[in-house]
Amino acid sequence: MRPLVLLWGCLVLPGYGVLVGPKEISGFEGDTLSLQCTYGEELKKHKKYWCREGGLLISRCSGTIYAEEDGQERTAGRVSVWDSPEELTLTVTLRNLTLQDAGKYWCGVSRLGFDWSFLVSLRVLPGTSRPATQLDSTSAETSLVPSSRSSKSRVSIPMVRILAPVLVLLSLLLTAGLAALSRYLLRRRKEAQLAAETQRMEKVHLPHSTSEEAEASSRDPEGATIPGPPLHLSEEELDFSKFISV
């Protein structure tokens, strides 16, 4: 049981780190958004990435873009990422937003075991709803940095890894229960067989013992037959026996 508890602790409580960023960002169609993910000194040498959340039951990344380790900006389509170890920030730029870009994204740091990451929600508003003051601008750029509403770091743990210790524990408990039930049924079966055998042997020996005791009681210690009790005759029977004897 103790190893399972330790396994559960390693999977669900892997530790604490420093990784923060905006919880939600929004922009209009055609805009350019920039946001910064700030990490701690202990994560300085780890690889940083930006990806979109995918999957239904199990959280996974899609379209992952890793930042260059030499501090250069990397661009993939309309998304650019740039890691600045001196400032401990990962800058993500989203250009020419479309309504299809709306969704949830992960800003993460790769490390051995489980990655540190936090979730960012992106809302894209139709261009027709842009305020009148921005209609003359073909592209508006918004820079977002961590604030008091920033989401705290969290560990991206797939659902399967969370449920694995529970499934292992349930399997062990089920196996132990079946083994105990099997031993109990086997013991009861042996007891029933032993009781039936004992009753059968008693039925076989009981008539034989009764006949031997009756025969032994009819003999004296020397093996002679013990005469039965004297017969009681009436006076007529005595007179008749005398008449016969004469």
PDB file of C-alpha atoms in Angstrom:
ATOM      1  CA  MET A   1       0.000   0.000   0.000  1.00  0.00           C
ATOM      2  CA  ARG A   2       2.825   2.418   0.834  1.00  0.00           C
ATOM      3  CA  PRO A   3       4.441   2.230  -2.642  1.00  0.00           C
ATOM      4  CA  LEU A   4       1.057   3.090  -4.180  1.00  0.00           C
ATOM      5  CA  VAL A   5       0.751   6.150  -1.947  1.00  0.00           C
ATOM      6  CA  LEU A   6       4.236   7.268  -2.973  1.00  0.00           C
ATOM      7  CA  LEU A   7       3.389   6.680  -6.642  1.00  0.00           C
ATOM      8  CA  TRP A   8       0.211   8.743  -6.280  1.00  0.00           C
ATOM      9  CA  GLY A   9       2.201  11.577  -4.644  1.00  0.00           C
ATOM     10  CA  CYS A  10       4.738  11.598  -7.465  1.00  0.00           C
ATOM     11  CA  LEU A  11       2.047  11.755 -10.140  1.00  0.00           C
ATOM     12  CA  VAL A  12      -0.334  14.279  -8.592  1.00  0.00           C
ATOM     13  CA  LEU A  13       1.958  16.441  -6.422  1.00  0.00           C
ATOM     14  CA  PRO A  14       5.230  16.790  -8.374  1.00  0.00           C
ATOM     15  CA  GLY A  15       6.198  20.098  -6.687  1.00  0.00           C
ATOM     16  CA  TYR A  16       5.861  23.798  -7.159  1.00  0.00           C
ATOM     17  CA  GLY A  17       7.458  26.149  -9.706  1.00  0.00           C
ATOM     18  CA  VAL A  18       7.289  29.717 -10.932  1.00  0.00           C
ATOM     19  CA  LEU A  19       5.455  30.207 -14.223  1.00  0.00           C
ATOM     20  CA  VAL A  20       2.806  32.898 -14.683  1.00  0.00           C
ATOM     21  CA  GLY A  21       1.019  34.671 -17.499  1.00  0.00           C
ATOM     22  CA  PRO A  22      -2.286  36.209 -18.525  1.00  0.00           C
ATOM     23  CA  LYS A  23      -5.334  34.086 -17.851  1.00  0.00           C
ATOM     24  CA  GLU A  24      -7.313  35.452 -20.790  1.00  0.00           C
ATOM     25  CA  ILE A  25      -6.506  37.513 -23.882  1.00  0.00           C
ATOM     26  CA  SER A  26      -8.830  38.918 -26.529  1.00  0.00           C
ATOM     27  CA  GLY A  27      -8.628  40.771 -29.815  1.00  0.00           C
ATOM     28  CA  PHE A  28     -10.459  41.522 -33.058  1.00  0.00           C
ATOM     29  CA  GLU A  29     -10.125  39.828 -36.407  1.00  0.00           C
ATOM     30  CA  GLY A  30      -6.978  40.969 -38.153  1.00  0.00           C
ATOM     31  CA  ASP A  31      -5.324  42.171 -34.950  1.00  0.00           C
ATOM     32  CA  THR A  32      -1.891  41.206 -33.662  1.00  0.00           C
ATOM     33  CA  LEU A  33      -1.619  40.116 -30.034  1.00  0.00           C
ATOM     34  CA  SER A  34       1.521  39.718 -27.944  1.00  0.00           C
ATOM     35  CA  LEU A  35       1.713  38.140 -24.506  1.00  0.00           C
ATOM     36  CA  GLN A  36       4.507  37.303 -22.100  1.00  0.00           C
ATOM     37  CA  CYS A  37       4.993  34.181 -19.999  1.00  0.00           C
ATOM     38  CA  THR A  38       7.255  34.788 -17.013  1.00  0.00           C
ATOM     39  CA  TYR A  39       9.157  31.900 -15.421  1.00  0.00           C
ATOM     40  CA  GLY A  40      11.478  31.430 -12.474  1.00  0.00           C
ATOM     41  CA  GLU A  41      15.263  31.330 -12.391  1.00  0.00           C
ATOM     42  CA  GLU A  42      15.245  27.537 -11.920  1.00  0.00           C
ATOM     43  CA  LEU A  43      13.528  27.156 -15.310  1.00  0.00           C
ATOM     44  CA  LYS A  44      15.958  29.400 -17.153  1.00  0.00           C
ATOM     45  CA  LYS A  45      17.774  26.622 -19.048  1.00  0.00           C
ATOM     46  CA  HIS A  46      14.678  24.601 -19.888  1.00  0.00           C
ATOM     47  CA  LYS A  47      13.018  24.602 -23.294  1.00  0.00           C
ATOM     48  CA  LYS A  48       9.928  26.819 -23.662  1.00  0.00           C
ATOM     49  CA  TYR A  49       6.984  26.229 -25.999  1.00  0.00           C
ATOM     50  CA  TRP A  50       3.533  27.428 -27.037  1.00  0.00           C
ATOM     51  CA  CYS A  51       0.764  25.094 -28.198  1.00  0.00           C
ATOM     52  CA  ARG A  52      -2.981  24.814 -28.590  1.00  0.00           C
ATOM     53  CA  GLU A  53      -5.000  22.588 -26.278  1.00  0.00           C
ATOM     54  CA  GLY A  54      -6.527  19.548 -27.932  1.00  0.00           C
ATOM     55  CA  GLY A  55      -8.284  16.339 -26.972  1.00  0.00           C
ATOM     56  CA  LEU A  56     -11.560  15.701 -25.187  1.00  0.00           C
ATOM     57  CA  LEU A  57     -10.903  13.656 -22.045  1.00  0.00           C
ATOM     58  CA  ILE A  58      -7.112  13.772 -22.140  1.00  0.00           C
ATOM     59  CA  SER A  59      -5.412  17.138 -22.472  1.00  0.00           C
ATOM     60  CA  ARG A  60      -2.749  17.270 -25.172  1.00  0.00           C
ATOM     61  CA  CYS A  61      -0.877  19.834 -27.240  1.00  0.00           C
ATOM     62  CA  SER A  62      -1.299  20.447 -30.945  1.00  0.00           C
ATOM     63  CA  GLY A  63       0.728  22.697 -33.207  1.00  0.00           C
ATOM     64  CA  THR A  64       3.540  23.021 -30.660  1.00  0.00           C
ATOM     65  CA  ILE A  65       6.122  25.738 -31.367  1.00  0.00           C
ATOM     66  CA  TYR A  66       9.409  25.559 -29.408  1.00  0.00           C
ATOM     67  CA  ALA A  67      11.478  28.667 -28.783  1.00  0.00           C
ATOM     68  CA  GLU A  68      15.060  28.838 -30.009  1.00  0.00           C
ATOM     69  CA  GLU A  69      17.673  28.167 -27.327  1.00  0.00           C
ATOM     70  CA  ASP A  70      19.985  30.878 -28.643  1.00  0.00           C
ATOM     71  CA  GLY A  71      17.482  33.652 -27.957  1.00  0.00           C
ATOM     72  CA  GLN A  72      16.383  34.022 -31.574  1.00  0.00           C
ATOM     73  CA  GLU A  73      12.748  34.412 -32.562  1.00  0.00           C
ATOM     74  CA  ARG A  74      11.078  31.405 -34.146  1.00  0.00           C
ATOM     75  CA  THR A  75       8.086  31.855 -36.450  1.00  0.00           C
ATOM     76  CA  ALA A  76       5.607  29.236 -37.616  1.00  0.00           C
ATOM     77  CA  GLY A  77       2.838  30.616 -39.800  1.00  0.00           C
ATOM     78  CA  ARG A  78       1.204  33.535 -38.003  1.00  0.00           C
ATOM     79  CA  VAL A  79       2.712  32.667 -34.586  1.00  0.00           C
ATOM     80  CA  SER A  80       6.125  33.719 -33.268  1.00  0.00           C
ATOM     81  CA  VAL A  81       7.832  32.766 -29.988  1.00  0.00           C
ATOM     82  CA  TRP A  82      10.921  34.293 -28.441  1.00  0.00           C
ATOM     83  CA  ASP A  83      12.651  33.222 -25.232  1.00  0.00           C
ATOM     84  CA  SER A  84      14.652  35.791 -23.280  1.00  0.00           C
ATOM     85  CA  PRO A  85      16.573  34.037 -20.461  1.00  0.00           C
ATOM     86  CA  GLU A  86      17.969  37.394 -19.287  1.00  0.00           C
ATOM     87  CA  GLU A  87      14.455  38.708 -18.640  1.00  0.00           C
ATOM     88  CA  LEU A  88      13.035  35.260 -17.760  1.00  0.00           C
ATOM     89  CA  THR A  89      10.177  35.735 -20.225  1.00  0.00           C
ATOM     90  CA  LEU A  90       8.724  33.904 -23.193  1.00  0.00           C
ATOM     91  CA  THR A  91       7.067  36.270 -25.664  1.00  0.00           C
ATOM     92  CA  VAL A  92       4.340  34.931 -27.952  1.00  0.00           C
ATOM     93  CA  THR A  93       2.993  36.949 -30.886  1.00  0.00           C
ATOM     94  CA  LEU A  94      -0.204  36.059 -32.739  1.00  0.00           C
ATOM     95  CA  ARG A  95      -0.679  37.882 -36.057  1.00  0.00           C
ATOM     96  CA  ASN A  96      -3.716  38.435 -38.247  1.00  0.00           C
ATOM     97  CA  LEU A  97      -6.210  36.858 -35.863  1.00  0.00           C
ATOM     98  CA  THR A  98      -9.152  34.885 -37.213  1.00  0.00           C
ATOM     99  CA  LEU A  99     -12.290  33.632 -35.522  1.00  0.00           C
ATOM    100  CA  GLN A 100     -10.925  30.094 -35.798  1.00  0.00           C
ATOM    101  CA  ASP A 101      -7.980  31.083 -33.579  1.00  0.00           C
ATOM    102  CA  ALA A 102     -10.272  31.383 -30.566  1.00  0.00           C
ATOM    103  CA  GLY A 103      -9.671  28.669 -27.991  1.00  0.00           C
ATOM    104  CA  LYS A 104      -7.329  27.590 -25.211  1.00  0.00           C
ATOM    105  CA  TYR A 105      -3.551  27.520 -25.402  1.00  0.00           C
ATOM    106  CA  TRP A 106      -0.695  26.297 -23.230  1.00  0.00           C
ATOM    107  CA  CYS A 107       2.381  28.307 -22.374  1.00  0.00           C
ATOM    108  CA  GLY A 108       4.811  25.677 -21.091  1.00  0.00           C
ATOM    109  CA  VAL A 109       8.313  24.774 -20.006  1.00  0.00           C
ATOM    110  CA  SER A 110       9.709  21.328 -20.818  1.00  0.00           C
ATOM    111  CA  ARG A 111      11.427  19.390 -18.082  1.00  0.00           C
ATOM    112  CA  LEU A 112      12.101  15.816 -17.019  1.00  0.00           C
ATOM    113  CA  GLY A 113       8.939  14.144 -15.804  1.00  0.00           C
ATOM    114  CA  PHE A 114       6.090  16.618 -16.163  1.00  0.00           C
ATOM    115  CA  ASP A 115       6.078  19.995 -17.903  1.00  0.00           C
ATOM    116  CA  TRP A 116       5.202  23.218 -16.129  1.00  0.00           C
ATOM    117  CA  SER A 117       2.457  25.052 -17.969  1.00  0.00           C
ATOM    118  CA  PHE A 118      -0.537  27.311 -17.580  1.00  0.00           C
ATOM    119  CA  LEU A 119      -3.681  27.762 -19.623  1.00  0.00           C
ATOM    120  CA  VAL A 120      -4.439  30.888 -21.650  1.00  0.00           C
ATOM    121  CA  SER A 121      -7.883  31.520 -23.156  1.00  0.00           C
ATOM    122  CA  LEU A 122      -8.006  33.465 -26.432  1.00  0.00           C
ATOM    123  CA  ARG A 123     -11.173  35.289 -27.517  1.00  0.00           C
ATOM    124  CA  VAL A 124     -11.417  36.651 -31.049  1.00  0.00           C
ATOM    125  CA  LEU A 125     -14.165  39.192 -31.734  1.00  0.00           C
ATOM    126  CA  PRO A 126     -15.605  39.868 -35.190  1.00  0.00           C
ATOM    127  CA  GLY A 127     -14.005  42.791 -36.988  1.00  0.00           C
ATOM    128  CA  THR A 128     -17.407  44.410 -37.490  1.00  0.00           C
ATOM    129  CA  SER A 129     -17.724  44.945 -33.760  1.00  0.00           C
ATOM    130  CA  ARG A 130     -14.521  46.963 -33.562  1.00  0.00           C
ATOM    131  CA  PRO A 131     -14.966  50.407 -31.910  1.00  0.00           C
ATOM    132  CA  ALA A 132     -15.187  53.394 -34.270  1.00  0.00           C
ATOM    133  CA  THR A 133     -11.881  54.782 -33.031  1.00  0.00           C
ATOM    134  CA  GLN A 134     -10.085  51.691 -34.425  1.00  0.00           C
ATOM    135  CA  LEU A 135     -11.844  51.420 -37.812  1.00  0.00           C
ATOM    136  CA  ASP A 136      -9.133  53.427 -39.558  1.00  0.00           C
ATOM    137  CA  SER A 137      -6.425  51.029 -38.390  1.00  0.00           C
ATOM    138  CA  THR A 138      -5.948  47.915 -40.491  1.00  0.00           C
ATOM    139  CA  SER A 139      -4.153  46.103 -37.732  1.00  0.00           C
ATOM    140  CA  ALA A 140      -4.060  46.768 -34.029  1.00  0.00           C
ATOM    141  CA  GLU A 141      -1.351  45.277 -31.841  1.00  0.00           C
ATOM    142  CA  THR A 142      -1.957  44.570 -28.180  1.00  0.00           C
ATOM    143  CA  SER A 143       0.766  43.620 -25.735  1.00  0.00           C
ATOM    144  CA  LEU A 144      -0.220  41.603 -22.730  1.00  0.00           C
ATOM    145  CA  VAL A 145       2.042  41.060 -19.736  1.00  0.00           C
ATOM    146  CA  PRO A 146       1.339  39.186 -16.493  1.00  0.00           C
ATOM    147  CA  SER A 147      -0.847  41.151 -14.083  1.00  0.00           C
ATOM    148  CA  SER A 148      -2.870  40.547 -10.941  1.00  0.00           C
ATOM    149  CA  ARG A 149      -5.308  38.505 -13.051  1.00  0.00           C
ATOM    150  CA  SER A 150      -2.525  36.277 -14.360  1.00  0.00           C
ATOM    151  CA  SER A 151      -3.023  32.588 -13.942  1.00  0.00           C
ATOM    152  CA  LYS A 152      -0.636  30.768 -11.650  1.00  0.00           C
ATOM    153  CA  SER A 153       1.512  27.942 -12.879  1.00  0.00           C
ATOM    154  CA  ARG A 154       0.082  24.476 -12.981  1.00  0.00           C
ATOM    155  CA  VAL A 155       1.265  21.069 -13.983  1.00  0.00           C
ATOM    156  CA  SER A 156      -0.069  19.613 -17.207  1.00  0.00           C
ATOM    157  CA  ILE A 157      -0.982  16.066 -16.202  1.00  0.00           C
ATOM    158  CA  PRO A 158      -2.918  13.853 -18.629  1.00  0.00           C
ATOM    159  CA  MET A 159      -6.011  12.208 -17.200  1.00  0.00           C
ATOM    160  CA  VAL A 160      -4.560   8.741 -17.769  1.00  0.00           C
ATOM    161  CA  ARG A 161      -1.565   9.491 -15.539  1.00  0.00           C
ATOM    162  CA  ILE A 162      -3.844  10.787 -12.796  1.00  0.00           C
ATOM    163  CA  LEU A 163      -6.086   7.723 -12.922  1.00  0.00           C
ATOM    164  CA  ALA A 164      -3.236   5.214 -13.222  1.00  0.00           C
ATOM    165  CA  PRO A 165      -2.524   4.952  -9.449  1.00  0.00           C
ATOM    166  CA  VAL A 166      -6.244   4.623  -8.737  1.00  0.00           C
ATOM    167  CA  LEU A 167      -6.609   1.812 -11.272  1.00  0.00           C
ATOM    168  CA  VAL A 168      -3.553   0.014  -9.883  1.00  0.00           C
ATOM    169  CA  LEU A 169      -4.885   0.299  -6.328  1.00  0.00           C
ATOM    170  CA  LEU A 170      -8.323  -0.974  -7.335  1.00  0.00           C
ATOM    171  CA  SER A 171      -6.752  -3.888  -9.215  1.00  0.00           C
ATOM    172  CA  LEU A 172      -4.689  -4.902  -6.193  1.00  0.00           C
ATOM    173  CA  LEU A 173      -7.694  -4.660  -3.874  1.00  0.00           C
ATOM    174  CA  LEU A 174      -9.801  -6.726  -6.266  1.00  0.00           C
ATOM    175  CA  THR A 175      -7.082  -9.389  -6.559  1.00  0.00           C
ATOM    176  CA  ALA A 176      -6.691  -9.591  -2.778  1.00  0.00           C
ATOM    177  CA  GLY A 177     -10.459  -9.860  -2.306  1.00  0.00           C
ATOM    178  CA  LEU A 178     -10.777 -12.660  -4.876  1.00  0.00           C
ATOM    179  CA  ALA A 179      -7.889 -14.562  -3.305  1.00  0.00           C
ATOM    180  CA  ALA A 180      -9.436 -14.298   0.174  1.00  0.00           C
ATOM    181  CA  LEU A 181     -12.831 -15.429  -1.151  1.00  0.00           C
ATOM    182  CA  SER A 182     -11.236 -18.392  -2.944  1.00  0.00           C
ATOM    183  CA  ARG A 183      -9.440 -19.513   0.226  1.00  0.00           C
ATOM    184  CA  TYR A 184     -12.642 -19.208   2.255  1.00  0.00           C
ATOM    185  CA  LEU A 185     -14.684 -21.283  -0.233  1.00  0.00           C
ATOM    186  CA  LEU A 186     -11.966 -23.941  -0.426  1.00  0.00           C
ATOM    187  CA  ARG A 187     -11.830 -24.230   3.366  1.00  0.00           C
ATOM    188  CA  ARG A 188     -15.609 -24.573   3.619  1.00  0.00           C
ATOM    189  CA  ARG A 189     -15.599 -27.240   0.919  1.00  0.00           C
ATOM    190  CA  LYS A 190     -12.957 -29.273   2.746  1.00  0.00           C
ATOM    191  CA  GLU A 191     -14.896 -28.987   6.023  1.00  0.00           C
ATOM    192  CA  ALA A 192     -18.077 -30.178   4.305  1.00  0.00           C
ATOM    193  CA  GLN A 193     -16.266 -33.144   2.749  1.00  0.00           C
ATOM    194  CA  LEU A 194     -14.711 -34.084   6.100  1.00  0.00           C
ATOM    195  CA  ALA A 195     -18.085 -33.915   7.868  1.00  0.00           C
ATOM    196  CA  ALA A 196     -19.731 -36.096   5.204  1.00  0.00           C
ATOM    197  CA  GLU A 197     -16.933 -38.662   5.438  1.00  0.00           C
ATOM    198  CA  THR A 198     -17.207 -38.770   9.229  1.00  0.00           C
ATOM    199  CA  GLN A 199     -20.966 -39.359   9.120  1.00  0.00           C
ATOM    200  CA  ARG A 200     -20.547 -42.146   6.559  1.00  0.00           C
ATOM    201  CA  MET A 201     -17.947 -43.938   8.692  1.00  0.00           C
ATOM    202  CA  GLU A 202     -20.151 -43.684  11.783  1.00  0.00           C
ATOM    203  CA  LYS A 203     -23.092 -45.259   9.920  1.00  0.00           C
ATOM    204  CA  VAL A 204     -20.918 -48.186   8.774  1.00  0.00           C
ATOM    205  CA  HIS A 205     -19.422 -48.997  12.212  1.00  0.00           C
ATOM    206  CA  LEU A 206     -22.543 -48.518  14.355  1.00  0.00           C
ATOM    207  CA  PRO A 207     -24.555 -51.726  13.324  1.00  0.00           C
ATOM    208  CA  HIS A 208     -21.426 -53.903  13.478  1.00  0.00           C
ATOM    209  CA  SER A 209     -20.577 -52.653  16.963  1.00  0.00           C
ATOM    210  CA  THR A 210     -24.164 -53.258  18.194  1.00  0.00           C
ATOM    211  CA  SER A 211     -24.224 -56.899  17.010  1.00  0.00           C
ATOM    212  CA  GLU A 212     -20.838 -57.625  18.555  1.00  0.00           C
ATOM    213  CA  GLU A 213     -21.894 -56.165  21.888  1.00  0.00           C
ATOM    214  CA  ALA A 214     -25.097 -58.287  21.924  1.00  0.00           C
ATOM    215  CA  GLU A 215     -23.154 -61.482  21.152  1.00  0.00           C
ATOM    216  CA  ALA A 216     -20.526 -60.702  23.755  1.00  0.00           C
ATOM    217  CA  SER A 217     -23.134 -60.135  26.441  1.00  0.00           C
ATOM    218  CA  SER A 218     -24.632 -63.609  25.850  1.00  0.00           C
ATOM    219  CA  ARG A 219     -21.351 -65.383  26.668  1.00  0.00           C
ATOM    220  CA  ASP A 220     -19.459 -65.800  29.920  1.00  0.00           C
ATOM    221  CA  PRO A 221     -15.827 -64.858  30.230  1.00  0.00           C
ATOM    222  CA  GLU A 222     -14.781 -68.462  29.282  1.00  0.00           C
ATOM    223  CA  GLY A 223     -16.768 -68.369  26.067  1.00  0.00           C
ATOM    224  CA  ALA A 224     -19.720 -70.527  27.272  1.00  0.00           C
ATOM    225  CA  THR A 225     -23.229 -69.549  26.596  1.00  0.00           C
ATOM    226  CA  ILE A 226     -24.950 -68.045  29.610  1.00  0.00           C
ATOM    227  CA  PRO A 227     -28.282 -69.716  30.309  1.00  0.00           C
ATOM    228  CA  GLY A 228     -31.307 -67.556  30.271  1.00  0.00           C
ATOM    229  CA  PRO A 229     -33.559 -66.962  33.304  1.00  0.00           C
ATOM    230  CA  PRO A 230     -35.663 -69.985  34.670  1.00  0.00           C
ATOM    231  CA  LEU A 231     -39.125 -70.548  33.300  1.00  0.00           C
ATOM    232  CA  HIS A 232     -42.107 -70.005  35.585  1.00  0.00           C
ATOM    233  CA  LEU A 233     -44.785 -72.753  35.148  1.00  0.00           C
ATOM    234  CA  SER A 234     -48.304 -72.840  36.489  1.00  0.00           C
ATOM    235  CA  GLU A 235     -49.666 -75.680  38.698  1.00  0.00           C
ATOM    236  CA  GLU A 236     -51.526 -77.306  35.779  1.00  0.00           C
ATOM    237  CA  GLU A 237     -48.358 -77.258  33.703  1.00  0.00           C
ATOM    238  CA  LEU A 238     -46.419 -78.845  36.602  1.00  0.00           C
ATOM    239  CA  ASP A 239     -49.030 -81.613  37.084  1.00  0.00           C
ATOM    240  CA  PHE A 240     -49.059 -82.305  33.361  1.00  0.00           C
ATOM    241  CA  SER A 241     -45.266 -82.528  33.260  1.00  0.00           C
ATOM    242  CA  LYS A 242     -45.342 -84.994  36.179  1.00  0.00           C
ATOM    243  CA  PHE A 243     -47.984 -87.093  34.430  1.00  0.00           C
ATOM    244  CA  ILE A 244     -45.860 -87.241  31.339  1.00  0.00           C
ATOM    245  CA  SER A 245     -42.784 -88.207  33.287  1.00  0.00           C
ATOM    246  CA  VAL A 246     -44.632 -91.162  34.959  1.00  0.00           C
TER     247      VAL A 246
END
